[in-house]
Amino acid sequence: MGGASLFAGILALPLTATVVTAQPASSWFPVPADAIYLTGDSWSDGDRTYRLYGVQACLRGTSFTNGHGLKRDCGEASLAMLVALVRDLRPQCYDAAESPQLRTVFVFCLASPNKGAAAGSRIDLGTALISTGFAFSALKPDGQPVHAPYFVAQLVAQRSKVGLWAFADVPDPNAIILRALRQPLAAPGTGRSDGKEATP
């Protein structure tokens, strides 16, 4: 599995519970056309990373089996959907919280389409990703949702088997991250949590 992707997911979980600081009201801004998409819930612009608050994308390096029996990277599927929705919806975002140590800004993004079936409505980008089944509701280290409305959207998508939920072996990123958080750390140089040397 992609270590960087798991590391980013593990870092984000505690941040949502403790390190994140609330931001004063900010002005709205678009996702830049030249943004570099990192995951299915984040992008970078300059020296800053922007991450959708309360959203957890599938982790890169984890896979699911598609309808043709082929293994596909789950993180790449989440990323492709984020790029497509940003391109099509052109949402405006605002800062919800920030982790200065990691130079990460957590954002909510909304779109207000003026044509098509969604004309006149407001679409939350996080809800769109989760309700289409291409992202998940992020969880705190205690297993509770970071943003409860996103958890409801996930339950509906899961029951409806839309997006990634259509595949029986879709890897739940929250389960992977929470399991990694709960595993004891190995003692330095031993590869084991009890400090004893590993035997060949």
XYZ file of C-alpha atoms in Angstrom:
200
model
C 0.000 0.000 0.000
C 1.178 3.564 -0.641
C 2.967 4.578 2.544
C 2.650 8.296 1.808
C -1.093 7.998 1.341
C -1.560 6.059 4.588
C 0.743 8.511 6.376
C -1.342 11.454 5.125
C -4.536 9.757 6.262
C -3.113 8.972 9.682
C -1.892 12.537 10.116
C -5.237 14.001 9.145
C -7.241 11.975 11.660
C -5.715 13.430 14.818
C -5.600 16.862 13.241
C -9.339 16.982 12.934
C -9.661 16.303 16.645
C -6.872 18.317 18.253
C -4.375 20.349 16.245
C -6.705 22.101 13.838
C -7.482 25.684 14.705
C -10.678 27.408 13.673
C -10.260 30.162 11.153
C -12.088 33.474 11.131
C -14.549 34.076 8.326
C -12.661 34.074 5.055
C -13.431 35.007 1.526
C -14.367 32.395 -1.013
C -11.775 31.206 -3.514
C -11.791 28.757 -6.440
C -9.676 25.656 -6.748
C -6.900 27.013 -8.989
C -6.779 25.730 -12.558
C -3.123 24.818 -12.000
C -3.705 23.041 -8.666
C -1.794 19.811 -8.208
C -4.196 17.089 -7.098
C -2.617 14.919 -4.416
C -5.411 12.570 -3.368
C -9.145 12.239 -3.866
C -9.668 14.811 -1.098
C -6.705 17.192 -1.432
C -4.704 19.399 -3.742
C -1.774 21.765 -3.432
C -1.300 25.319 -4.569
C 2.120 26.817 -3.984
C 3.421 25.751 -0.591
C -0.029 24.983 0.823
C -2.090 21.810 0.838
C -5.873 22.125 0.767
C -7.933 19.242 2.065
C -11.698 18.817 2.103
C -12.778 18.976 5.735
C -14.464 15.788 6.926
C -13.749 13.856 3.707
C -11.526 10.771 3.448
C -10.587 9.557 -0.020
C -9.724 5.974 -0.767
C -6.016 5.382 -0.100
C -3.633 5.073 -3.003
C -2.072 1.648 -3.167
C -5.271 -0.073 -2.039
C -7.333 -1.798 -4.689
C -10.777 -3.052 -5.577
C -11.919 -5.483 -8.270
C -14.046 -3.765 -10.913
C -16.988 -5.261 -12.811
C -14.615 -6.747 -15.416
C -12.627 -8.603 -12.751
C -9.654 -6.225 -12.977
C -7.872 -4.808 -9.923
C -7.939 -1.006 -9.854
C -6.260 1.468 -7.509
C -8.932 2.809 -5.175
C -7.070 6.057 -4.459
C -6.793 6.785 -8.165
C -10.559 6.306 -8.565
C -11.217 8.825 -5.768
C -8.722 11.251 -7.288
C -10.280 11.011 -10.757
C -13.718 11.814 -9.334
C -12.408 14.843 -7.408
C -10.757 16.217 -10.554
C -13.925 15.641 -12.615
C -16.234 17.275 -10.064
C -13.975 20.307 -9.622
C -13.716 20.696 -13.399
C -17.472 20.356 -13.944
C -18.818 22.183 -10.876
C -16.147 24.871 -10.435
C -16.762 25.150 -6.702
C -15.772 28.029 -4.469
C -14.041 27.096 -1.223
C -13.485 28.684 2.160
C -11.132 27.889 5.019
C -12.726 25.863 7.804
C -9.592 25.116 9.838
C -5.834 25.047 9.498
C -2.859 23.019 10.658
C 0.053 25.475 10.450
C 2.629 22.761 11.268
C 1.682 20.792 8.157
C 0.810 23.842 6.039
C -2.588 22.278 5.463
C -5.831 24.205 5.164
C -9.075 22.279 5.631
C -11.839 23.633 3.410
C -15.492 23.298 2.536
C -16.286 23.835 -1.149
C -19.664 24.714 -2.656
C -20.857 25.015 -6.231
C -23.902 26.859 -7.542
C -24.513 25.626 -11.091
C -26.436 28.022 -13.328
C -27.359 25.497 -16.001
C -28.283 21.845 -16.325
C -30.326 19.682 -13.972
C -28.664 21.187 -10.883
C -29.199 24.826 -11.929
C -30.064 27.024 -8.973
C -29.000 24.485 -6.344
C -26.005 24.515 -4.010
C -23.764 21.463 -4.165
C -21.285 20.714 -1.401
C -18.197 19.103 -2.966
C -17.649 16.764 -0.001
C -21.250 15.578 -0.121
C -20.984 15.088 -3.892
C -17.856 12.922 -3.558
C -19.292 10.842 -0.720
C -22.841 10.472 -2.063
C -21.520 9.266 -5.433
C -19.510 6.622 -3.582
C -16.024 7.883 -4.458
C -15.025 9.155 -1.006
C -15.852 8.426 2.613
C -16.802 10.379 5.695
C -13.598 11.001 7.670
C -13.531 9.628 11.201
C -11.864 10.916 14.353
C -9.451 8.596 16.201
C -12.375 7.513 18.421
C -14.289 6.332 15.334
C -16.846 9.150 15.368
C -17.477 11.137 12.169
C -15.659 14.439 11.762
C -18.745 15.923 10.050
C -21.994 14.022 10.744
C -23.837 14.998 7.517
C -21.073 13.341 5.511
C -21.497 10.133 7.491
C -25.212 10.104 6.603
C -24.314 10.614 2.917
C -21.889 7.678 3.158
C -24.533 5.380 4.650
C -26.937 6.235 1.816
C -24.244 5.614 -0.829
C -23.223 2.348 0.820
C -26.795 1.050 0.990
C -27.410 2.103 -2.617
C -24.146 0.458 -3.746
C -23.106 3.467 -5.830
C -19.584 4.273 -6.969
C -16.931 2.242 -5.193
C -19.590 0.678 -2.957
C -20.699 -1.355 -5.996
C -17.607 -3.532 -5.537
C -17.561 -6.127 -2.756
C -13.862 -5.694 -1.973
C -13.727 -1.887 -1.740
C -11.106 -1.098 0.930
C -12.499 1.179 3.640
C -9.754 3.772 4.246
C -11.062 4.615 7.708
C -10.728 0.995 8.825
C -7.154 0.905 7.500
C -6.197 4.193 9.170
C -7.844 3.389 12.510
C -6.194 -0.050 12.552
C -2.793 1.568 11.914
C -3.391 4.101 14.695
C -4.234 1.357 17.166
C -1.249 -0.875 16.388
C 1.555 -0.478 18.922
C 4.678 1.096 17.509
C 7.684 -1.172 17.009
C 10.635 -0.575 19.326
C 13.545 1.043 17.419
C 15.751 -1.465 15.623
C 13.670 -4.526 16.505
C 10.707 -4.463 14.174
C 8.611 -5.571 17.173
C 6.429 -3.736 19.656
C 7.773 -5.747 22.620
C 11.399 -4.661 22.053
C 12.695 -8.221 21.471
C 14.797 -8.989 18.437
C 12.860 -10.492 15.558
C 13.911 -14.080 14.841
C 14.438 -15.184 11.236
